[in-house]
Coordinates of C-alpha atoms and ligand atoms in Angstrom, one line a residue:
X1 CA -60.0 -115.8 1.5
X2 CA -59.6 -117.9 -1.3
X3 CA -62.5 -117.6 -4.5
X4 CA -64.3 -121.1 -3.3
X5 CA -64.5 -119.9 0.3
X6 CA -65.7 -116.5 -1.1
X7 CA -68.5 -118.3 -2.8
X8 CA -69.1 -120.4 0.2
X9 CA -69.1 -117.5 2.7
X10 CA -70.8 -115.2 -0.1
X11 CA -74.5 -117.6 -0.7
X12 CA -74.3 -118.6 3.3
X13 CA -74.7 -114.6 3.7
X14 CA -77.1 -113.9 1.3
X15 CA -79.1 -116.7 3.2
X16 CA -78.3 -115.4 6.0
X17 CA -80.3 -112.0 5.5
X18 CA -83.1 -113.7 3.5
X19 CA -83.9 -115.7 6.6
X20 CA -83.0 -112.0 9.1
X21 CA -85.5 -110.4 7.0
X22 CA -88.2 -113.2 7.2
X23 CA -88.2 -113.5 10.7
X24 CA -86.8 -110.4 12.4
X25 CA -89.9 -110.4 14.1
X26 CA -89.0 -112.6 16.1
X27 CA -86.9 -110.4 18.1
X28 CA -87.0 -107.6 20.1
X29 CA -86.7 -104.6 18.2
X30 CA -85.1 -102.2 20.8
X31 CA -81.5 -104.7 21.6
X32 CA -81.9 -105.2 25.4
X33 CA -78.2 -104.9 25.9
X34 CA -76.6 -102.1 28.8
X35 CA -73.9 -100.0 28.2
X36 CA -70.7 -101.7 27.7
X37 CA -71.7 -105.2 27.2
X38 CA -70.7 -105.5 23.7
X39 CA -67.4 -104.0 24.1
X40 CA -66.5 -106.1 27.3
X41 CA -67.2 -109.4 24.7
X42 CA -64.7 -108.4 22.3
X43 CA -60.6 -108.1 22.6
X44 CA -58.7 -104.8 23.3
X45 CA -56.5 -105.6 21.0
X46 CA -56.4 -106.4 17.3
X47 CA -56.2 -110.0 15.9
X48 CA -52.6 -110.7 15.1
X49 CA -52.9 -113.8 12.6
X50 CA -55.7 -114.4 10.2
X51 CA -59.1 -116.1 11.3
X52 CA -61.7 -118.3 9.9
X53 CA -64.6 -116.9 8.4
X54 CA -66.6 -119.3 10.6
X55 CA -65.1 -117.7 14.0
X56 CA -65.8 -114.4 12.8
X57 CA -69.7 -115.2 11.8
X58 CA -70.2 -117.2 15.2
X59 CA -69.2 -114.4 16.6
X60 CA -71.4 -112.0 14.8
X61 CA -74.3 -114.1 16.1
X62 CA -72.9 -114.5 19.3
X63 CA -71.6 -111.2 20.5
X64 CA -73.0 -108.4 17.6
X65 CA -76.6 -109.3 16.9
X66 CA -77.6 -109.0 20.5
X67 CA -76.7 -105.6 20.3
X68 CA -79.0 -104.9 17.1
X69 CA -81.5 -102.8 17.1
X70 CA -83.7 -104.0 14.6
X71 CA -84.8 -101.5 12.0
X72 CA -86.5 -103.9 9.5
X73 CA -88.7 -105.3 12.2
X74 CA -92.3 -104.6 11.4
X75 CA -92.9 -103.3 14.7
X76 CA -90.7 -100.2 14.2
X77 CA -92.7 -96.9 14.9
X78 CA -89.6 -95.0 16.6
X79 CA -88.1 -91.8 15.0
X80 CA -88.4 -91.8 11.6
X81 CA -87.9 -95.3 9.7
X82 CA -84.9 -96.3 7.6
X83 CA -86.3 -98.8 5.5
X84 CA -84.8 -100.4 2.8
X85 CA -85.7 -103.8 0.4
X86 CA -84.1 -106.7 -1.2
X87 CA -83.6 -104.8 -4.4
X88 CA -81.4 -102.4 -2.4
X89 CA -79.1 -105.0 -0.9
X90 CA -78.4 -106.5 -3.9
X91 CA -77.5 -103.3 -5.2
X92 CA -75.5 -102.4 -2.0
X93 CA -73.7 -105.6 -2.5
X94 CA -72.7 -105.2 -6.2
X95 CA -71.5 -101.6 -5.2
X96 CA -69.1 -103.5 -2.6
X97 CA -68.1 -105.6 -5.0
X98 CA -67.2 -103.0 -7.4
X99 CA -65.5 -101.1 -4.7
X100 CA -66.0 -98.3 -7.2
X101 CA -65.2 -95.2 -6.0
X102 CA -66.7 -92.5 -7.9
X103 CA -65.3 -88.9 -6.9
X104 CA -64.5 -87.7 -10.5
X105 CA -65.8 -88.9 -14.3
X106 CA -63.1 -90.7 -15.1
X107 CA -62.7 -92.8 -11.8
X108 CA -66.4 -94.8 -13.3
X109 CA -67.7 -92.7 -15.3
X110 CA -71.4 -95.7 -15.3
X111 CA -71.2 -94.0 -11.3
X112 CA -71.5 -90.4 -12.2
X113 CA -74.1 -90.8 -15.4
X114 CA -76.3 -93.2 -13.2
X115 CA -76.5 -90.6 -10.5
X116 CA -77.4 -88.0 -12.9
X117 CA -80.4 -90.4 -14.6
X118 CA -81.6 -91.2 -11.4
X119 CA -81.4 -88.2 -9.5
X120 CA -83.6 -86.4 -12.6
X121 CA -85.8 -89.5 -12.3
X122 CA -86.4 -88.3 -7.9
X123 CA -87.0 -84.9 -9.6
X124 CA -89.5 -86.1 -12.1
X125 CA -91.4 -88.2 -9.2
X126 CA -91.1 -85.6 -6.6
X127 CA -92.2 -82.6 -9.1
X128 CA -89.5 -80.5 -8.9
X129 CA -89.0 -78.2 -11.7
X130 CA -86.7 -79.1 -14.8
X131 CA -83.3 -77.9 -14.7
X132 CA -82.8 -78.8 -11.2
X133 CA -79.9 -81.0 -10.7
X134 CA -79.3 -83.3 -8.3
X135 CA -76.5 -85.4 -6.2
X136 CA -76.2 -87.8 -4.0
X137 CA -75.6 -87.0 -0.2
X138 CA -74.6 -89.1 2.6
X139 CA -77.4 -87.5 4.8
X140 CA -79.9 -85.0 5.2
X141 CA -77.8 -83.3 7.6
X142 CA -74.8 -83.0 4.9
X143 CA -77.0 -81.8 2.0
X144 CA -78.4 -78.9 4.4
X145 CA -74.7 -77.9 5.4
X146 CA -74.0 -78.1 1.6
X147 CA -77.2 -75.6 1.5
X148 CA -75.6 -73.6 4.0
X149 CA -72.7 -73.3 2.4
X150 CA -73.6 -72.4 -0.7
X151 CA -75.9 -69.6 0.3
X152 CA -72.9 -68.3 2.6
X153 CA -71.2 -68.1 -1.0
X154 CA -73.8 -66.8 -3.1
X155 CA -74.9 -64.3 -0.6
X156 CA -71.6 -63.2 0.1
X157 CA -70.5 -63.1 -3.5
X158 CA -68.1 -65.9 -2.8
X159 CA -65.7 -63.8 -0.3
X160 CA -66.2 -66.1 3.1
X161 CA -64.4 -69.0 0.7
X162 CA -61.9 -66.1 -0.2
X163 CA -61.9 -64.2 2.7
X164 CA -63.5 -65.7 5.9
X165 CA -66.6 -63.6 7.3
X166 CA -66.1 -60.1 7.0
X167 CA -70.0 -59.4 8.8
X168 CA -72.1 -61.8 10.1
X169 CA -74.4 -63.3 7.8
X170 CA -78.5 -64.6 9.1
X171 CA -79.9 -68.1 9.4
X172 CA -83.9 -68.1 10.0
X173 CA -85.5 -71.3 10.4
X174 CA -88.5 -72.7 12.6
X175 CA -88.4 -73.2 16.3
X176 CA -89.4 -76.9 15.2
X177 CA -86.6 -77.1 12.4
X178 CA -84.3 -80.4 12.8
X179 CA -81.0 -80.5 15.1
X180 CA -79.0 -80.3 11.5
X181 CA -79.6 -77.2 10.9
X182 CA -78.5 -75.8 14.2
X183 CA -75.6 -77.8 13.8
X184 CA -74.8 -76.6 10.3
X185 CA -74.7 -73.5 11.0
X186 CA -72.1 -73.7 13.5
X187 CA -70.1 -75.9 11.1
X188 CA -70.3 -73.5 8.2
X189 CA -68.9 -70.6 10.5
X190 CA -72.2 -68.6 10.7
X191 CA -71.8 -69.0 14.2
X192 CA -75.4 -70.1 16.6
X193 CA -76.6 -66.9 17.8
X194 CA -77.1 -65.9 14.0
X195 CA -79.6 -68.6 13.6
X196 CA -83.0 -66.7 14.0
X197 CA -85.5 -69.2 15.3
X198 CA -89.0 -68.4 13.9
X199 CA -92.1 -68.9 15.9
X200 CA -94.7 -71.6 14.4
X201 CA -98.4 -71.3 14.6
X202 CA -100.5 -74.3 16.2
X203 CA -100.5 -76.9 13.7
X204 CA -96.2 -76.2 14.4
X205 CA -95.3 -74.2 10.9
X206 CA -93.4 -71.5 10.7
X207 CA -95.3 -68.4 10.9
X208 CA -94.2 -66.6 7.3
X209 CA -95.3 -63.0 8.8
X210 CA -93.0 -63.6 11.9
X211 CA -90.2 -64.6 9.5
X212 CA -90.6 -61.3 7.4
X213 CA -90.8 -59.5 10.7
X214 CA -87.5 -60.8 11.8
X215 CA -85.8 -60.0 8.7
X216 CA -86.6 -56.6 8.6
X217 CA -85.6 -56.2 12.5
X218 CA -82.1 -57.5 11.1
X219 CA -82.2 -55.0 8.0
X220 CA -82.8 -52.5 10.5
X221 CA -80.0 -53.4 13.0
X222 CA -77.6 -53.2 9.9
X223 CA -77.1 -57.3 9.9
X224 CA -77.0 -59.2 6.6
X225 CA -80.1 -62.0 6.1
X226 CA -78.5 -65.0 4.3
X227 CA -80.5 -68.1 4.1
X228 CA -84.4 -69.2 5.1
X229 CA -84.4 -73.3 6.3
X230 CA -88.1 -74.4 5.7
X231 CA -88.2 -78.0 6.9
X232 CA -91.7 -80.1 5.3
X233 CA -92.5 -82.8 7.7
X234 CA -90.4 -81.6 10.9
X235 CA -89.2 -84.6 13.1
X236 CA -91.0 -83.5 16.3
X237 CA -94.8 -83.5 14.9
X238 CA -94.6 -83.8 10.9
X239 CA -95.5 -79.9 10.5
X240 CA -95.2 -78.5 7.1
X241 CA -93.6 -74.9 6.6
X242 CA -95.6 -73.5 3.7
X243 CA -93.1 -73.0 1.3
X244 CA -95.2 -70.4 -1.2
X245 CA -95.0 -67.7 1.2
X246 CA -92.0 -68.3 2.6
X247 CA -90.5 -68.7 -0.8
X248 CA -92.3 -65.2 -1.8
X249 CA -90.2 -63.5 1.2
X250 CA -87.1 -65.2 -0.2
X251 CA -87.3 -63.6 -3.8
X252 CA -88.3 -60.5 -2.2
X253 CA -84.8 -60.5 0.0
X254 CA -82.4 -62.2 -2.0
X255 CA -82.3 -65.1 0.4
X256 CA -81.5 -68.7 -0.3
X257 CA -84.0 -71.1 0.8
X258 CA -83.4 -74.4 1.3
X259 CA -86.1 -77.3 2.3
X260 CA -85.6 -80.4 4.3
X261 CA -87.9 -82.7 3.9
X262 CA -86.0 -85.3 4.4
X263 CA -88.4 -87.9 5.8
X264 CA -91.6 -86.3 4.3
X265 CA -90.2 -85.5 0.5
X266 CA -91.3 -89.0 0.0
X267 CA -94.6 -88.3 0.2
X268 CA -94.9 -85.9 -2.3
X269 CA -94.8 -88.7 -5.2
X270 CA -98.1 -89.0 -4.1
X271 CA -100.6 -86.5 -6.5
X272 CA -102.7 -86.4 -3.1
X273 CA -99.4 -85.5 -0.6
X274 CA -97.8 -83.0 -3.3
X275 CA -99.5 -80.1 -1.8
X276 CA -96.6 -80.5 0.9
X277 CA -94.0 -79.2 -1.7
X278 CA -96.4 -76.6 -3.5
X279 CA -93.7 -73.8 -4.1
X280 CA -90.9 -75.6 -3.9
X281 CA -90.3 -74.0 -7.5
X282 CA -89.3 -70.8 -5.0
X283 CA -86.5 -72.9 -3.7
X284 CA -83.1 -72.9 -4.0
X285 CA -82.1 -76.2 -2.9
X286 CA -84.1 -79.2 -1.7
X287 CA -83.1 -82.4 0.1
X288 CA -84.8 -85.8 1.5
X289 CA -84.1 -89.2 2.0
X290 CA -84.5 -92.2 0.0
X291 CA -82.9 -94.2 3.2
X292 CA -85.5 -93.0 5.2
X293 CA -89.5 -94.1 3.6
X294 CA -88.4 -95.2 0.1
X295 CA -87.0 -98.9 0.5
X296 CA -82.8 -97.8 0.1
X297 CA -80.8 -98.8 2.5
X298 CA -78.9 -96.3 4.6
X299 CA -77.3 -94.0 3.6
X300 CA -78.7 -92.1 0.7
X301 CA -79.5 -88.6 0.8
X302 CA -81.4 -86.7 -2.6
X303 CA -80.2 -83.2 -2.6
X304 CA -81.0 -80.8 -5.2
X305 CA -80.2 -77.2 -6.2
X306 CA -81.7 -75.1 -8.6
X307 CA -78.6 -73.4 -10.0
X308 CA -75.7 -75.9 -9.5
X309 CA -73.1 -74.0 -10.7
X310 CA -73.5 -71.8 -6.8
X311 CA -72.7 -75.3 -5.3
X312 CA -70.1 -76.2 -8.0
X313 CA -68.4 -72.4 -7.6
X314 CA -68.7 -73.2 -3.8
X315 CA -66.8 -76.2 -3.5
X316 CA -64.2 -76.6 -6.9
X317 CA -60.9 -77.5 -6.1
X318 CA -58.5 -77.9 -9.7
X319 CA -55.5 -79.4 -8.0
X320 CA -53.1 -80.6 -10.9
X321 CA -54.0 -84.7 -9.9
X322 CA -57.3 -84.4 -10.3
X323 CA -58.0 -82.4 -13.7
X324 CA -58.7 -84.6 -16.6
X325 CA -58.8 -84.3 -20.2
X326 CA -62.7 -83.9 -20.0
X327 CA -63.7 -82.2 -17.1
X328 CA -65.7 -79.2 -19.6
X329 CA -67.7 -82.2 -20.4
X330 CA -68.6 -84.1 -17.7
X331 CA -69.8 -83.6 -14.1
X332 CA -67.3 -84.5 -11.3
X333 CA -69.6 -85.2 -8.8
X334 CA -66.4 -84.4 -6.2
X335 CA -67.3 -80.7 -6.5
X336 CA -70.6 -80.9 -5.4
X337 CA -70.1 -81.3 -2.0
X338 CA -67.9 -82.1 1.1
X339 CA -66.3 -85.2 0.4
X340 CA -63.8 -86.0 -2.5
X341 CA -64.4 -89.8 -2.6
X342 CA -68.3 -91.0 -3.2
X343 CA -69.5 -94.3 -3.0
X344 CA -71.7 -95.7 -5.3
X345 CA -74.9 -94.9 -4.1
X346 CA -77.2 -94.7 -7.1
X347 CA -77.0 -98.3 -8.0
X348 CA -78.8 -100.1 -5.2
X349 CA -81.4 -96.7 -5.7
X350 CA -81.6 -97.6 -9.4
X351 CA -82.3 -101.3 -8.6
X352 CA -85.1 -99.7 -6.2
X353 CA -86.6 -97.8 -8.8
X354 CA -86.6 -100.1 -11.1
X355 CA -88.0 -103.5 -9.2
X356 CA -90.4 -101.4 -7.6
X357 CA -91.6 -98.6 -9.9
X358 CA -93.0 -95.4 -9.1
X359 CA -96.3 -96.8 -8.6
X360 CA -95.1 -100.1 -6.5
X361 CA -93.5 -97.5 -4.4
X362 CA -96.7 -95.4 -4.2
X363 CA -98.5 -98.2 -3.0
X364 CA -96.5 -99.0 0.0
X365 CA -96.3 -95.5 0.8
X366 CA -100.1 -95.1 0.2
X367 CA -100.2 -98.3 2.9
X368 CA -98.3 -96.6 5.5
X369 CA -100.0 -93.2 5.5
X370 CA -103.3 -95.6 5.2
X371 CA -102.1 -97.3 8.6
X372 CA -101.4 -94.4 10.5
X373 CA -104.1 -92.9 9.9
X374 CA -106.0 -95.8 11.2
X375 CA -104.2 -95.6 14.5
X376 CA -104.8 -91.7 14.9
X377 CA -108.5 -93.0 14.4
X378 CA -108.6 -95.8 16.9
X379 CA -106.3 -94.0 19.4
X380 CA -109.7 -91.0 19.0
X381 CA -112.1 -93.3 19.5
X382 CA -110.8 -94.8 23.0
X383 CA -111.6 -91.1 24.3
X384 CA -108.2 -91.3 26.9
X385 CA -105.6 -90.3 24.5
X386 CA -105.1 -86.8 22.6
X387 CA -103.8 -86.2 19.4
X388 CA -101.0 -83.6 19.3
X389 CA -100.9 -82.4 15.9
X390 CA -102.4 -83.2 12.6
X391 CA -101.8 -86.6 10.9
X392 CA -100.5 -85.2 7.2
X393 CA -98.2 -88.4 6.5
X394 CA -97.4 -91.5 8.4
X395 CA -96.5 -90.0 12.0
X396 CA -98.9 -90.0 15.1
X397 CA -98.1 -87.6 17.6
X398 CA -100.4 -88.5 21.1
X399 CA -100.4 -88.7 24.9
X400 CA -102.5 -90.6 27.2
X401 CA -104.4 -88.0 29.2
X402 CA -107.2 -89.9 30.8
X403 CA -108.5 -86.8 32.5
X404 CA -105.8 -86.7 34.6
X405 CA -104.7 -83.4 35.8
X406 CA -101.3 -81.6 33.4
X407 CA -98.7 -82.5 36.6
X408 CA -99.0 -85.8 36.4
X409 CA -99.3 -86.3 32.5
X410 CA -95.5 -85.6 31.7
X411 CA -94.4 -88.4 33.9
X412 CA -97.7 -90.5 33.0
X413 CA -96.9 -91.0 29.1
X414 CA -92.6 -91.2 30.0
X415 CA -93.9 -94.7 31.6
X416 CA -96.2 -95.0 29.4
X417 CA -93.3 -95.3 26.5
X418 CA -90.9 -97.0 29.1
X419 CA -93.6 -100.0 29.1
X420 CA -94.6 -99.9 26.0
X421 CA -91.3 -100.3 25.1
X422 CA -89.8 -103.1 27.4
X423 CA -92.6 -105.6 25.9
X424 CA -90.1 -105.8 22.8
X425 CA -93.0 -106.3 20.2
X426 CA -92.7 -102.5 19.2
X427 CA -90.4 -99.6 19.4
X428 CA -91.9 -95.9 19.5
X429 CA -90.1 -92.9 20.5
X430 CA -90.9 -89.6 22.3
X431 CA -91.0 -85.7 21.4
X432 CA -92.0 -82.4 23.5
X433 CA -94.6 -80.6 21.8
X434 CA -95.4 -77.1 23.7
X435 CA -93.4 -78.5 26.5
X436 CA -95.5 -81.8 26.4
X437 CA -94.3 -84.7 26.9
X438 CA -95.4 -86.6 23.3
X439 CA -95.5 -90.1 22.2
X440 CA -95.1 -90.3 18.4
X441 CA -95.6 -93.3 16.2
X442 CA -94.3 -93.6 12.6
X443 CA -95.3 -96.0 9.8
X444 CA -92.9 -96.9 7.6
X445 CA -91.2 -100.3 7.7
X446 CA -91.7 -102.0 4.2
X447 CA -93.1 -105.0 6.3
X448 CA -95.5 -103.1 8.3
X449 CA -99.2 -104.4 7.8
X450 CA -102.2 -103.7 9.6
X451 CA -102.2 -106.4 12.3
X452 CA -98.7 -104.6 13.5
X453 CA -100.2 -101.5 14.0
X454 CA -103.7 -103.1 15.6
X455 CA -101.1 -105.1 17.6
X456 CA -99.1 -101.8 19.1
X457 CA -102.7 -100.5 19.9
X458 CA -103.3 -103.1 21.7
X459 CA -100.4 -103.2 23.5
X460 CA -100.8 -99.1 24.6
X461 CA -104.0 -99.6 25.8
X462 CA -103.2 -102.6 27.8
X463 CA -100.5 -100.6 29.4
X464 CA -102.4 -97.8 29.9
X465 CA -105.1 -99.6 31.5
X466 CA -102.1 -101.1 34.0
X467 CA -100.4 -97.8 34.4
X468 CA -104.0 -95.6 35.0
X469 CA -105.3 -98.9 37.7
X470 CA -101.5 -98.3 39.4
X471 CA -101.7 -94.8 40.2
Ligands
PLP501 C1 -84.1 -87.3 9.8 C2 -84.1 -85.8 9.5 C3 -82.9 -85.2 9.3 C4 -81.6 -85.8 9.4 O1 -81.4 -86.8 8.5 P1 -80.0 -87.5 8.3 O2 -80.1 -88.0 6.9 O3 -79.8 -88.5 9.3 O4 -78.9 -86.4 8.5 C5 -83.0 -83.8 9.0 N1 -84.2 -83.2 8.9 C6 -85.3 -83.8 9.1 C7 -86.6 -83.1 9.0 C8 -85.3 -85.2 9.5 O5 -86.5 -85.8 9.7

């Protein structure tokens, strides 16, 4: 591609997403596409000779966007959201076009000091304590590994990276704690049946006296505790794990404890939501998403640890091509984690930061907390639907119960969702609280206003109405 056609290409594109993110609306936000459909449009094989930019783009019209399922539409409420803003595309795209790759100092040394600035400016916002350092992660799920990891090493005085396991070492975390964790621990060689699920109370924390309780039962059978995972706004119900007491257990032990909040952490720039991380001073390390609920596009993950020379001890490597004349100096962000090559993450959060500012990013937060809080209060006053567990940030967990009998409620709000779903205005998704069968909602698409959320009320209780009248 020559630089004219770049150009040509380049503006088309940017128009291109200016108009997608005006009017994504407009389509449905689940893709209606079956299994297989987008595959059977494209060849087996790869293009021999070069195409035309035009082809290709047709063809991403044509054949990809059916197949989108679109996370900037206003009407998504499923999972958790990954929102992100113009600010962050236009840093995403100079990152592309610097094609910087920054796994030590030297290799852009702008990449590693603007991760540093801006991951102490998350810390600031978030209140975490000074001294804590932070990196950039490509996920949640990666940072808590890194967590994992690290404690393995700390706790184990660095001999599993020497020596493999010579004992087991203990994971405890809540029944309610996120998939990542479990997996985790497998990956980090602690092996499942040494993560120690804790029971939660009714509001779905982790009950700390249960978690002391099962640490002594491990003392006792001679096994060796290792690391606590407190998760602050779990994924099934947004519970919060009261890290004070939990982090009072961990001092007392020795143990590493790591949160995830990797949806809710968000919230906590909020003076009125920072309750949620009270005690996170206790902690050891700390992770939550920026490409979840703070306008950066996927994928950028804020993990940070209170000492990081555990995580830099964990994961050094000094082979002879990568040591540079300042490495005492500087940090080389390749040791604090997985990967050896990073992308370039902190500039599209920097451009977020910036264009928004803490408080423009309060706001919309503020908004979205605002919002669901006014569903939760609608859904109460209809007097068919329950609420599942307590509203603390932008997520809605409820069933339709009608005074219909238990049996049939399962399989009422599965249909519920199914309908809900096929009218393609919204897109919600489903949990299991105490065995329920749970609806949740999130708020958290930048472009959410009210008359979306009034709009997916309506929508339930028209279904509702259809689904009680049918059966
Ligand atoms: C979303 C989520 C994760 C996983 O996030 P990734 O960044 O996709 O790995 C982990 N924990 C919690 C509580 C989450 O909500």
């Amino acid at each position: 591609m020559d630089r004219e056609k770049f150009r040509k290409y380049g503006y088309q594109l940017i128009d291109w997403v200016a108009d997608y993110l005006e009017t994504v609306e407009k389509f449905p936000v689940k893709s209606t596409v079956q299994p297989g459909e987008i595959k059977a449009k494209l060849p087996s094989s790869p293009p021999p000779h070069p195409e035309e930019m035009d082809r290709i783009l047709k063809d991403f019209e044509n054949i990809i966007l059916p197949g989108i399922t679109h996370w900037e539409h206003p009407g998504w409420f499923a999972y958790f959201p990954s929102n992100n803003s113009p600010a962050s595309i236009l840093g995403e795209l100079l990152s592309a076009g610097l094609g910087t790759q920054g796994m030590v100092w030297q290799t852009s040394p702008a990449a590693t000091e603007l991760e540093e600035v801006v991951m102490d400016w998350l810390r600031q916002m978030i209140g975490l304590p000074e001294g804590w350092a932070g990196v950039i992660q490509d996920t949640a799920s990666t940072a808590t590994l890194c967590a994992l990891l690290a404690a393995r090493e700390k706790v184990s005085g660095f001999r599993v990276n020497e020596a493999g396991f010579e004992k087991p070492l203990r994971v405890y975390a809540s029944r309610e704690a996120h998939s990542s964790v479990e997996k985790g621990v497998k990956i980090a060689g602690y092996g499942r049946k040494n993560l120690v699920y804790i029971p939660v109370d009714d509001e779905f924390a982790m009950i700390p006296g249960e978690l002391e309780r099962a640490i002594e039962e491990d003392l006792r059978n001679g096994l060796q505790p290792a690391c606590v995972i407190a998760t602050v706004g779990t994924t099934s119900s947004g519970a919060v794990d009261r890290l004070k007491p939990i982090g009072e257990i961990c001092r007392k032990f020795g143990l590493w404890l790591h949160v995830d909040a990797a949806y809710a952490g968000t919230a906590a720039i909020l003076p009125e939501k920072r309750w949620a991380l009270d005690g996170a001073e206790l902690a050891d390390s700390l992770v939550f998403n920026p490409h979840k609920w703070m306008l950066t596009n996927f994928d950028c993950s804020a993990f940070f640890v209170k000492d990081p020379q555990v995580l830099t001890r964990t994961f050094e490597i000094h082979p002879e091509y990568l040591k540079t004349g300042v490495d005492a100096v500087v940090k080389n962000f390749r040791d604090w984690g997985i990967q050896l090559g990073r992308r370039f993450r902190a500039l599209k959060l920097w451009f977020v930061l910036r264009n928004y500012g803490v408080e423009g990013i309060k706001k919309i937060i503020r908004r979205h907390i605002h919002l669901a809080e006014l569903f939760r209060d609608e859904l109460q006053q209809d007097g068919r639907f329950e609420i599942k567990a307590p509203v603390y940030f932008s997520l809605v967990c409820f069933r339709l119960k009608a005074g219909r009998p238990e049996e049939e409620l399962n399989d009422l709000n599965r249909r519920l969702l199914e309908e809900v779903n096929s009218t393609g205005r919204l897109f919600m998704t489903h949990t299991t609280l105490n065995g329920q069968y749970t609806l949740r909602l999130v708020v958290g698409q930048r472009t959410t206003e009210e008359r979306h959320v009034r709009q997916a009320l309506e929508i339930i209780k028209e279904k509702a109405d259809e689904l009680l009248a049918s059966s």
